Amino acid sequence: MDLPDVLRDELLVHEGAALGPLTTLGVGGEAPWVVEPRRREELILAVRELHAAGLPFRMLGHGSNLVVSDAGVPEVVIHTRSMKNIYHHGEQEHALRCEAGATLARLVSVAYDMRLSGVEGLIGIPGTVGGAVAGNAGGRELAIGDVLTEVTLVEPDGAVRVVPCTAEDFGYRTSPFRGAVVLDGVVQLRPGERDAIFARMKDTLGAKSATQPLSAASAGCMFRNPPGGSSGRLIDEAGCKGLQVGGAQVSPRHANFIVNAGAAAADDVRRLVVEVQRAVRAASGHDLPLEVEWWGPFDDRTPVVGAP
Ligand code: EPU
């Protein structure tokens, strides 16, 4: 099956595109096509035409919570990185409407420039608004669901649906928007003093960089925390820090990060994850559920995937 002509004519299309460079971990094979909408109309067009042509697709933002198989994926990938506008909501005072491809880093910095407080706790989290909305990305003090008031979705037929939401709709890394095509999200902020906003940004980033391998290639935390516990501590106590399979390594800095120590393959990551799960089960009896998404075919020893 081929990509509909209208998409080739209207959108940026990359044929046989390597997905590894589009992810923060940097592993994985190709997608048959990566299409890159630059405006909301182009995203709507892509969803509608792919659906009408019976071509399944996956949504890709910053690729920061993702392991792509070495064999790549058979689906079309819609990459939102060029839809990154952030602007005043218009009707809601002190609210910002953020397109799906806007990075959280940009959101934090735009809010700071506008003297708006409320998203400082998202600093240092790699990701886009679309991905963050779908997985309720967050840090110690804040997850994006805490400040979202509205999400705009694209339905398979191209219809646009605006969904109001509150913090109660979200849980620990869970979101009612998982699997949806997010067009944009509205975050409600409040006026703040520049110095105070900056100080909170600095504190949050300082705490993260003291304990996490922020400059290494990784997919962030690999496992969810068990209720009341810490996967990082369990992996550390099981003696896995620094453990390496091929180019994949359990970060010596924070045990819940698997880093690409150089030319890692997706299968190295998979084998290391299985090894860590086995070691933690043996040491403490805990089953570590995955936090990251896995795309494409992995063999039947694929690690246990976490509940959504
Ligand atoms: N710990 C160890 N060894 C390690 C790592 C951690 O003993 O190698 C201990 C720490 O000393 C601490 C406890 O485990 O006592 C918890 O560790 P930390 O404070 O680093 O937080 P975390 O629970 O591991 C969570 C999120 C992170 C988020 C941080 C800070 C999850 C799975 N992880 O980490 O999110 O950045 O809090 O807010 O929810 C992510 O989701 O990708 C992510 C990185």
mmCIF file of C-alpha atoms and ligand atoms in Angstrom:
data_model
loop_
_atom_site.group_PDB
_atom_site.id
_atom_site.type_symbol
_atom_site.label_atom_id
_atom_site.label_comp_id
_atom_site.label_asym_id
_atom_site.label_seq_id
_atom_site.Cartn_x
_atom_site.Cartn_y
_atom_site.Cartn_z
ATOM 1 C CA MET A 1 0.000 0.000 0.000
ATOM 2 C CA ASP A 2 1.226 3.501 -0.770
ATOM 3 C CA LEU A 3 0.950 6.807 1.009
ATOM 4 C CA PRO A 4 -2.025 8.881 -0.280
ATOM 5 C CA ASP A 5 -0.865 11.417 -2.904
ATOM 6 C CA VAL A 6 -2.437 14.314 -1.061
ATOM 7 C CA LEU A 7 -0.078 13.713 1.869
ATOM 8 C CA ARG A 8 2.971 13.681 -0.416
ATOM 9 C CA ASP A 9 1.747 16.937 -1.957
ATOM 10 C CA GLU A 10 0.839 18.775 1.229
ATOM 11 C CA LEU A 11 3.118 17.470 3.995
ATOM 12 C CA LEU A 12 6.798 16.933 4.648
ATOM 13 C CA VAL A 13 7.284 13.217 4.014
ATOM 14 C CA HIS A 14 10.411 11.212 4.848
ATOM 15 C CA GLU A 15 10.495 7.820 3.168
ATOM 16 C CA GLY A 16 12.289 4.943 4.888
ATOM 17 C CA ALA A 17 13.177 7.179 7.818
ATOM 18 C CA ALA A 18 15.430 5.916 10.624
ATOM 19 C CA LEU A 19 13.577 6.292 13.924
ATOM 20 C CA GLY A 20 16.586 5.961 16.272
ATOM 21 C CA PRO A 21 17.727 9.569 15.710
ATOM 22 C CA LEU A 22 14.167 10.731 16.431
ATOM 23 C CA THR A 23 14.297 9.208 19.929
ATOM 24 C CA THR A 24 16.359 10.191 22.964
ATOM 25 C CA LEU A 25 17.646 6.635 23.477
ATOM 26 C CA GLY A 26 18.796 6.524 19.859
ATOM 27 C CA VAL A 27 18.067 2.893 18.963
ATOM 28 C CA GLY A 28 15.794 1.219 16.438
ATOM 29 C CA GLY A 29 15.088 0.721 12.745
ATOM 30 C CA GLU A 30 12.990 2.519 10.169
ATOM 31 C CA ALA A 31 9.392 3.466 9.519
ATOM 32 C CA PRO A 32 8.128 3.196 5.933
ATOM 33 C CA TRP A 33 7.135 6.881 6.117
ATOM 34 C CA VAL A 34 7.470 9.641 8.654
ATOM 35 C CA VAL A 35 5.068 12.487 7.909
ATOM 36 C CA GLU A 36 5.615 15.837 9.526
ATOM 37 C CA PRO A 37 2.645 18.211 9.820
ATOM 38 C CA ARG A 38 3.595 21.866 10.284
ATOM 39 C CA ARG A 39 0.129 23.211 11.148
ATOM 40 C CA ARG A 40 -3.013 21.909 12.779
ATOM 41 C CA GLU A 41 -4.764 21.593 9.379
ATOM 42 C CA GLU A 42 -1.935 19.336 8.180
ATOM 43 C CA LEU A 43 -2.221 17.072 11.226
ATOM 44 C CA ILE A 44 -5.979 16.791 10.700
ATOM 45 C CA LEU A 45 -5.404 16.004 7.011
ATOM 46 C CA ALA A 46 -2.826 13.319 7.846
ATOM 47 C CA VAL A 47 -5.097 11.571 10.357
ATOM 48 C CA ARG A 48 -8.126 11.680 8.061
ATOM 49 C CA GLU A 49 -6.295 10.486 4.941
ATOM 50 C CA LEU A 50 -4.361 7.711 6.657
ATOM 51 C CA HIS A 51 -7.547 6.475 8.288
ATOM 52 C CA ALA A 52 -9.446 6.607 4.964
ATOM 53 C CA ALA A 53 -6.614 4.698 3.235
ATOM 54 C CA GLY A 54 -6.607 2.033 5.970
ATOM 55 C CA LEU A 55 -2.990 2.819 6.864
ATOM 56 C CA PRO A 56 -2.284 2.441 10.600
ATOM 57 C CA PHE A 57 -0.093 5.122 12.147
ATOM 58 C CA ARG A 58 1.726 5.987 15.364
ATOM 59 C CA MET A 59 2.217 9.400 16.939
ATOM 60 C CA LEU A 60 5.777 10.535 17.735
ATOM 61 C CA GLY A 61 6.726 13.620 19.723
ATOM 62 C CA HIS A 62 10.205 13.969 21.241
ATOM 63 C CA GLY A 63 10.688 10.174 21.327
ATOM 64 C CA SER A 64 11.775 10.428 24.932
ATOM 65 C CA ASN A 65 9.794 7.579 26.464
ATOM 66 C CA LEU A 66 10.273 5.085 23.700
ATOM 67 C CA VAL A 67 12.304 2.056 22.597
ATOM 68 C CA VAL A 68 11.990 1.280 18.873
ATOM 69 C CA SER A 69 12.723 -2.271 17.717
ATOM 70 C CA ASP A 70 15.796 -2.912 15.556
ATOM 71 C CA ALA A 71 13.390 -4.070 12.840
ATOM 72 C CA GLY A 72 11.609 -0.712 12.914
ATOM 73 C CA VAL A 73 7.838 -0.431 12.591
ATOM 74 C CA PRO A 74 5.474 -1.263 9.722
ATOM 75 C CA GLU A 75 3.191 1.706 10.477
ATOM 76 C CA VAL A 76 3.338 5.296 9.259
ATOM 77 C CA VAL A 77 4.725 7.659 11.904
ATOM 78 C CA ILE A 78 3.268 11.144 12.378
ATOM 79 C CA HIS A 79 6.000 13.310 13.877
ATOM 80 C CA THR A 80 4.717 16.457 15.572
ATOM 81 C CA ARG A 81 8.030 18.274 16.094
ATOM 82 C CA SER A 82 7.161 21.105 13.689
ATOM 83 C CA MET A 83 3.893 21.992 15.459
ATOM 84 C CA LYS A 84 5.382 23.854 18.370
ATOM 85 C CA ASN A 85 3.446 27.085 18.802
ATOM 86 C CA ILE A 86 2.537 28.276 22.272
ATOM 87 C CA TYR A 87 0.186 31.235 22.601
ATOM 88 C CA HIS A 88 -2.270 32.919 24.946
ATOM 89 C CA HIS A 89 -5.511 31.028 25.210
ATOM 90 C CA GLY A 90 -7.516 34.152 24.431
ATOM 91 C CA GLU A 91 -10.522 33.682 26.675
ATOM 92 C CA GLN A 92 -8.897 32.138 29.746
ATOM 93 C CA GLU A 93 -6.646 34.617 31.551
ATOM 94 C CA HIS A 94 -3.088 33.389 32.277
ATOM 95 C CA ALA A 95 -3.650 30.230 30.233
ATOM 96 C CA LEU A 96 -1.400 29.012 27.411
ATOM 97 C CA ARG A 97 -2.460 26.887 24.466
ATOM 98 C CA CYS A 98 0.402 24.586 23.475
ATOM 99 C CA GLU A 99 0.583 22.642 20.223
ATOM 100 C CA ALA A 100 1.373 18.944 20.537
ATOM 101 C CA GLY A 101 4.961 19.263 19.291
ATOM 102 C CA ALA A 102 5.979 22.078 21.656
ATOM 103 C CA THR A 103 8.611 20.734 24.033
ATOM 104 C CA LEU A 104 8.113 20.939 27.785
ATOM 105 C CA ALA A 105 11.406 22.872 27.875
ATOM 106 C CA ARG A 106 9.872 25.499 25.602
ATOM 107 C CA LEU A 107 6.684 25.629 27.644
ATOM 108 C CA VAL A 108 8.712 26.258 30.821
ATOM 109 C CA SER A 109 10.742 28.968 29.113
ATOM 110 C CA VAL A 110 7.767 30.717 27.424
ATOM 111 C CA ALA A 111 5.881 30.757 30.750
ATOM 112 C CA TYR A 112 8.940 32.276 32.433
ATOM 113 C CA ASP A 113 9.229 34.955 29.718
ATOM 114 C CA MET A 114 5.545 35.814 30.218
ATOM 115 C CA ARG A 115 5.958 35.918 34.019
ATOM 116 C CA LEU A 116 3.562 33.007 34.417
ATOM 117 C CA SER A 117 4.099 30.458 37.155
ATOM 118 C CA GLY A 118 2.869 26.864 37.428
ATOM 119 C CA VAL A 119 5.035 24.695 35.158
ATOM 120 C CA GLU A 120 8.489 25.195 36.715
ATOM 121 C CA GLY A 121 8.285 21.601 38.037
ATOM 122 C CA LEU A 122 8.353 20.296 34.446
ATOM 123 C CA ILE A 123 11.849 21.629 33.767
ATOM 124 C CA GLY A 124 14.374 19.010 32.728
ATOM 125 C CA ILE A 125 11.759 16.537 31.507
ATOM 126 C CA PRO A 126 12.469 15.752 27.860
ATOM 127 C CA GLY A 127 9.269 15.479 25.858
ATOM 128 C CA THR A 128 6.568 17.272 23.951
ATOM 129 C CA VAL A 129 3.210 18.471 25.180
ATOM 130 C CA GLY A 130 1.418 15.803 23.109
ATOM 131 C CA GLY A 131 3.430 12.956 24.597
ATOM 132 C CA ALA A 132 3.236 14.440 28.080
ATOM 133 C CA VAL A 133 -0.571 14.746 27.840
ATOM 134 C CA ALA A 134 -0.878 11.131 26.647
ATOM 135 C CA GLY A 135 1.236 9.761 29.514
ATOM 136 C CA ASN A 136 0.814 12.429 32.226
ATOM 137 C CA ALA A 137 4.569 13.067 32.269
ATOM 138 C CA GLY A 138 5.885 14.699 35.386
ATOM 139 C CA GLY A 139 8.504 14.996 38.059
ATOM 140 C CA ARG A 140 8.601 15.048 41.819
ATOM 141 C CA GLU A 141 6.339 18.099 42.366
ATOM 142 C CA LEU A 142 4.250 18.286 39.244
ATOM 143 C CA ALA A 143 2.759 16.301 36.386
ATOM 144 C CA ILE A 144 1.270 18.006 33.346
ATOM 145 C CA GLY A 145 -2.234 16.761 34.248
ATOM 146 C CA ASP A 146 -2.108 18.995 37.345
ATOM 147 C CA VAL A 147 -2.290 22.133 35.192
ATOM 148 C CA LEU A 148 -4.224 21.008 32.095
ATOM 149 C CA THR A 149 -7.731 22.373 31.641
ATOM 150 C CA GLU A 150 -8.484 21.349 28.077
ATOM 151 C CA VAL A 151 -7.132 19.035 25.396
ATOM 152 C CA THR A 152 -7.970 19.166 21.690
ATOM 153 C CA LEU A 153 -8.030 15.804 19.938
ATOM 154 C CA VAL A 154 -8.271 14.699 16.325
ATOM 155 C CA GLU A 155 -10.695 11.846 15.735
ATOM 156 C CA PRO A 156 -9.928 9.193 13.091
ATOM 157 C CA ASP A 157 -12.316 10.861 10.597
ATOM 158 C CA GLY A 158 -10.508 14.196 11.058
ATOM 159 C CA ALA A 159 -13.133 15.704 13.366
ATOM 160 C CA VAL A 160 -11.730 17.932 16.099
ATOM 161 C CA ARG A 161 -12.953 17.395 19.665
ATOM 162 C CA VAL A 162 -12.260 19.656 22.621
ATOM 163 C CA VAL A 163 -12.182 17.800 25.941
ATOM 164 C CA PRO A 164 -12.170 19.717 29.241
ATOM 165 C CA CYS A 165 -10.161 18.046 32.012
ATOM 166 C CA THR A 166 -9.028 18.469 35.611
ATOM 167 C CA ALA A 167 -6.245 17.000 37.736
ATOM 168 C CA GLU A 168 -8.629 14.272 38.967
ATOM 169 C CA ASP A 169 -8.760 12.777 35.473
ATOM 170 C CA PHE A 170 -5.059 11.858 35.691
ATOM 171 C CA GLY A 171 -3.072 9.425 37.854
ATOM 172 C CA TYR A 172 0.575 8.457 38.298
ATOM 173 C CA ARG A 173 1.700 8.389 34.639
ATOM 174 C CA THR A 174 -1.869 7.600 33.567
ATOM 175 C CA SER A 175 -4.002 9.751 31.318
ATOM 176 C CA PRO A 176 -7.428 9.525 29.709
ATOM 177 C CA PHE A 177 -5.697 10.665 26.501
ATOM 178 C CA ARG A 178 -3.337 7.696 26.083
ATOM 179 C CA GLY A 179 -3.461 6.550 22.477
ATOM 180 C CA ALA A 180 -5.341 9.656 21.295
ATOM 181 C CA VAL A 181 -4.118 12.088 18.644
ATOM 182 C CA VAL A 182 -3.441 15.265 20.615
ATOM 183 C CA LEU A 183 -3.593 18.526 18.674
ATOM 184 C CA ASP A 184 -2.964 20.848 21.586
ATOM 185 C CA GLY A 185 -3.432 21.301 25.320
ATOM 186 C CA VAL A 186 -4.286 24.307 27.491
ATOM 187 C CA VAL A 187 -2.389 24.829 30.748
ATOM 188 C CA GLN A 188 -3.717 27.163 33.426
ATOM 189 C CA LEU A 189 -0.999 29.264 35.059
ATOM 190 C CA ARG A 190 -0.905 32.214 37.455
ATOM 191 C CA PRO A 191 1.012 35.480 37.456
ATOM 192 C CA GLY A 192 4.378 35.251 39.183
ATOM 193 C CA GLU A 193 7.583 37.131 39.904
ATOM 194 C CA ARG A 194 10.400 36.395 37.495
ATOM 195 C CA ASP A 195 12.982 35.851 40.215
ATOM 196 C CA ALA A 196 10.755 33.448 42.132
ATOM 197 C CA ILE A 197 9.916 31.482 38.962
ATOM 198 C CA PHE A 198 13.592 31.292 38.049
ATOM 199 C CA ALA A 199 14.551 30.134 41.550
ATOM 200 C CA ARG A 200 12.027 27.265 41.368
ATOM 201 C CA MET A 201 13.288 26.275 37.907
ATOM 202 C CA LYS A 202 16.846 26.267 39.208
ATOM 203 C CA ASP A 203 15.987 24.183 42.291
ATOM 204 C CA THR A 204 14.091 21.553 40.291
ATOM 205 C CA LEU A 205 16.793 21.245 37.638
ATOM 206 C CA GLY A 206 19.511 21.171 40.288
ATOM 207 C CA ALA A 207 17.830 18.292 42.126
ATOM 208 C CA LYS A 208 17.345 16.351 38.896
ATOM 209 C CA SER A 209 20.854 16.820 37.593
ATOM 210 C CA ALA A 210 22.336 15.809 40.941
ATOM 211 C CA THR A 211 20.776 12.348 40.707
ATOM 212 C CA GLN A 212 19.925 11.656 37.044
ATOM 213 C CA PRO A 213 22.107 11.091 33.944
ATOM 214 C CA LEU A 214 20.543 14.035 32.094
ATOM 215 C CA SER A 215 23.210 14.339 29.418
ATOM 216 C CA ALA A 216 23.330 10.619 28.542
ATOM 217 C CA ALA A 217 21.138 9.096 25.805
ATOM 218 C CA SER A 218 18.249 7.373 27.604
ATOM 219 C CA ALA A 219 14.475 6.950 27.579
ATOM 220 C CA GLY A 220 14.147 8.471 31.063
ATOM 221 C CA CYS A 221 13.009 6.157 33.836
ATOM 222 C CA MET A 222 12.664 2.667 32.367
ATOM 223 C CA PHE A 223 10.310 1.247 35.043
ATOM 224 C CA ARG A 224 7.358 2.612 36.966
ATOM 225 C CA ASN A 225 7.738 2.856 40.696
ATOM 226 C CA PRO A 226 5.854 0.236 42.692
ATOM 227 C CA PRO A 227 3.263 1.775 45.059
ATOM 228 C CA GLY A 228 5.154 3.523 47.855
ATOM 229 C CA GLY A 229 8.523 2.273 46.576
ATOM 230 C CA SER A 230 11.297 3.163 44.182
ATOM 231 C CA SER A 231 12.378 1.074 41.208
ATOM 232 C CA GLY A 232 15.726 2.902 41.158
ATOM 233 C CA ARG A 233 16.449 1.828 44.719
ATOM 234 C CA LEU A 234 15.299 -1.784 44.081
ATOM 235 C CA ILE A 235 17.546 -2.078 41.007
ATOM 236 C CA ASP A 236 20.435 -0.516 42.901
ATOM 237 C CA GLU A 237 19.949 -2.905 45.852
ATOM 238 C CA ALA A 238 19.825 -5.852 43.436
ATOM 239 C CA GLY A 239 23.375 -4.882 42.433
ATOM 240 C CA CYS A 240 22.556 -3.888 38.859
ATOM 241 C CA LYS A 241 24.123 -0.410 38.673
ATOM 242 C CA GLY A 242 26.578 -0.344 35.777
ATOM 243 C CA LEU A 243 25.358 -3.702 34.405
ATOM 244 C CA GLN A 244 25.861 -3.747 30.630
ATOM 245 C CA VAL A 245 24.539 -5.765 27.697
ATOM 246 C CA GLY A 246 26.129 -4.754 24.394
ATOM 247 C CA GLY A 247 25.867 -0.960 24.236
ATOM 248 C CA ALA A 248 23.073 -0.706 26.821
ATOM 249 C CA GLN A 249 23.980 0.028 30.417
ATOM 250 C CA VAL A 250 22.144 0.518 33.726
ATOM 251 C CA SER A 251 23.201 4.064 34.570
ATOM 252 C CA PRO A 252 25.825 4.137 37.314
ATOM 253 C CA ARG A 253 24.206 7.426 38.388
ATOM 254 C CA HIS A 254 20.525 6.419 38.701
ATOM 255 C CA ALA A 255 19.610 2.748 38.408
ATOM 256 C CA ASN A 256 16.191 3.337 36.831
ATOM 257 C CA PHE A 257 17.810 4.805 33.708
ATOM 258 C CA ILE A 258 19.143 2.584 30.949
ATOM 259 C CA VAL A 259 21.605 4.556 28.878
ATOM 260 C CA ASN A 260 22.930 4.058 25.391
ATOM 261 C CA ALA A 261 26.622 3.831 26.210
ATOM 262 C CA GLY A 262 27.497 3.789 22.496
ATOM 263 C CA ALA A 263 26.020 2.005 19.487
ATOM 264 C CA ALA A 264 23.422 0.135 21.545
ATOM 265 C CA ALA A 265 20.887 -1.969 19.657
ATOM 266 C CA ALA A 266 17.271 -2.151 20.754
ATOM 267 C CA ASP A 267 17.835 -5.826 21.463
ATOM 268 C CA ASP A 268 20.665 -4.949 23.897
ATOM 269 C CA VAL A 269 18.165 -2.767 25.766
ATOM 270 C CA ARG A 270 15.567 -5.541 25.770
ATOM 271 C CA ARG A 271 18.026 -8.125 27.074
ATOM 272 C CA LEU A 272 19.260 -5.752 29.769
ATOM 273 C CA VAL A 273 15.688 -4.995 30.864
ATOM 274 C CA VAL A 274 14.944 -8.732 31.160
ATOM 275 C CA GLU A 275 18.139 -9.188 33.180
ATOM 276 C CA VAL A 276 17.256 -6.322 35.548
ATOM 277 C CA GLN A 277 13.697 -7.607 36.020
ATOM 278 C CA ARG A 278 15.096 -11.061 36.808
ATOM 279 C CA ALA A 279 17.660 -9.735 39.284
ATOM 280 C CA VAL A 280 15.123 -7.548 41.118
ATOM 281 C CA ARG A 281 12.616 -10.404 41.318
ATOM 282 C CA ALA A 282 15.310 -12.650 42.788
ATOM 283 C CA ALA A 283 16.539 -10.017 45.264
ATOM 284 C CA SER A 284 13.242 -8.578 46.510
ATOM 285 C CA GLY A 285 10.345 -10.425 44.896
ATOM 286 C CA HIS A 286 9.186 -7.279 43.049
ATOM 287 C CA ASP A 287 8.036 -7.364 39.425
ATOM 288 C CA LEU A 288 9.125 -4.137 37.768
ATOM 289 C CA PRO A 289 6.578 -2.899 35.227
ATOM 290 C CA LEU A 290 7.874 -0.916 32.266
ATOM 291 C CA GLU A 291 7.175 2.776 32.033
ATOM 292 C CA VAL A 292 8.447 3.285 28.482
ATOM 293 C CA GLU A 293 6.655 2.321 25.299
ATOM 294 C CA TRP A 294 8.059 -0.345 22.993
ATOM 295 C CA TRP A 295 7.391 -0.070 19.258
ATOM 296 C CA GLY A 296 7.741 -2.800 16.674
ATOM 297 C CA PRO A 297 8.498 -6.494 16.866
ATOM 298 C CA PHE A 298 10.570 -7.858 19.753
ATOM 299 C CA ASP A 299 10.972 -11.566 20.302
ATOM 300 C CA ASP A 300 8.925 -13.645 22.732
ATOM 301 C CA ARG A 301 11.261 -12.856 25.612
ATOM 302 C CA THR A 302 10.128 -9.254 25.439
ATOM 303 C CA PRO A 303 10.022 -7.778 28.928
ATOM 304 C CA VAL A 304 6.843 -7.517 30.925
ATOM 305 C CA VAL A 305 5.036 -4.399 29.793
ATOM 306 C CA GLY A 306 3.525 -2.230 32.511
ATOM 307 C CA ALA A 307 -0.170 -1.648 32.914
ATOM 308 C CA PRO A 308 -1.289 1.548 31.132
HETATM 309 N N1 EPU B 1 17.690 5.518 44.629
HETATM 310 C C1 EPU B 1 18.708 4.624 44.898
HETATM 311 N N2 EPU B 1 19.520 4.261 43.852
HETATM 312 C C2 EPU B 1 19.356 4.744 42.588
HETATM 313 C C3 EPU B 1 18.323 5.642 42.332
HETATM 314 C C4 EPU B 1 17.492 6.024 43.371
HETATM 315 O O1 EPU B 1 18.883 4.176 46.002
HETATM 316 O O2 EPU B 1 20.130 4.352 41.710
HETATM 317 C C5 EPU B 1 16.840 5.955 45.749
HETATM 318 C C6 EPU B 1 17.022 7.422 46.024
HETATM 319 O O3 EPU B 1 18.103 7.667 46.866
HETATM 320 C C7 EPU B 1 15.681 7.801 46.625
HETATM 321 C C8 EPU B 1 14.696 6.856 45.956
HETATM 322 O O4 EPU B 1 15.482 5.803 45.382
HETATM 323 O O5 EPU B 1 15.701 7.527 47.998
HETATM 324 C C9 EPU B 1 13.881 7.559 44.863
HETATM 325 O O6 EPU B 1 14.758 8.044 43.856
HETATM 326 P P1 EPU B 1 14.545 9.464 43.162
HETATM 327 O O7 EPU B 1 14.327 10.501 44.194
HETATM 328 O O8 EPU B 1 15.654 9.648 42.201
HETATM 329 O O9 EPU B 1 13.163 9.375 42.387
HETATM 330 P P2 EPU B 1 12.563 8.221 41.477
HETATM 331 O O10 EPU B 1 11.348 7.727 42.166
HETATM 332 O O11 EPU B 1 13.597 7.213 41.075
HETATM 333 C C10 EPU B 1 10.900 9.684 40.113
HETATM 334 C C11 EPU B 1 10.412 9.586 38.704
HETATM 335 C C12 EPU B 1 11.314 10.363 37.770
HETATM 336 C C13 EPU B 1 11.413 11.800 38.252
HETATM 337 C C14 EPU B 1 11.956 11.773 39.682
HETATM 338 C C15 EPU B 1 12.086 13.152 40.281
HETATM 339 C C16 EPU B 1 9.328 7.447 38.239
HETATM 340 C C17 EPU B 1 9.493 6.042 37.812
HETATM 341 N N3 EPU B 1 10.428 8.173 38.308
HETATM 342 O O12 EPU B 1 12.156 9.005 40.164
HETATM 343 O O13 EPU B 1 10.719 10.364 36.491
HETATM 344 O O14 EPU B 1 12.285 12.538 37.425
HETATM 345 O O15 EPU B 1 11.057 11.016 40.527
HETATM 346 O O16 EPU B 1 10.906 13.818 40.224
HETATM 347 O O17 EPU B 1 8.214 7.886 38.484
HETATM 348 C C18 EPU B 1 10.588 9.442 34.310
HETATM 349 O O18 EPU B 1 9.407 9.239 34.532
HETATM 350 O O19 EPU B 1 11.115 9.167 33.194
HETATM 351 C C19 EPU B 1 11.412 9.976 35.375
HETATM 352 C C20 EPU B 1 12.722 10.106 35.245
#
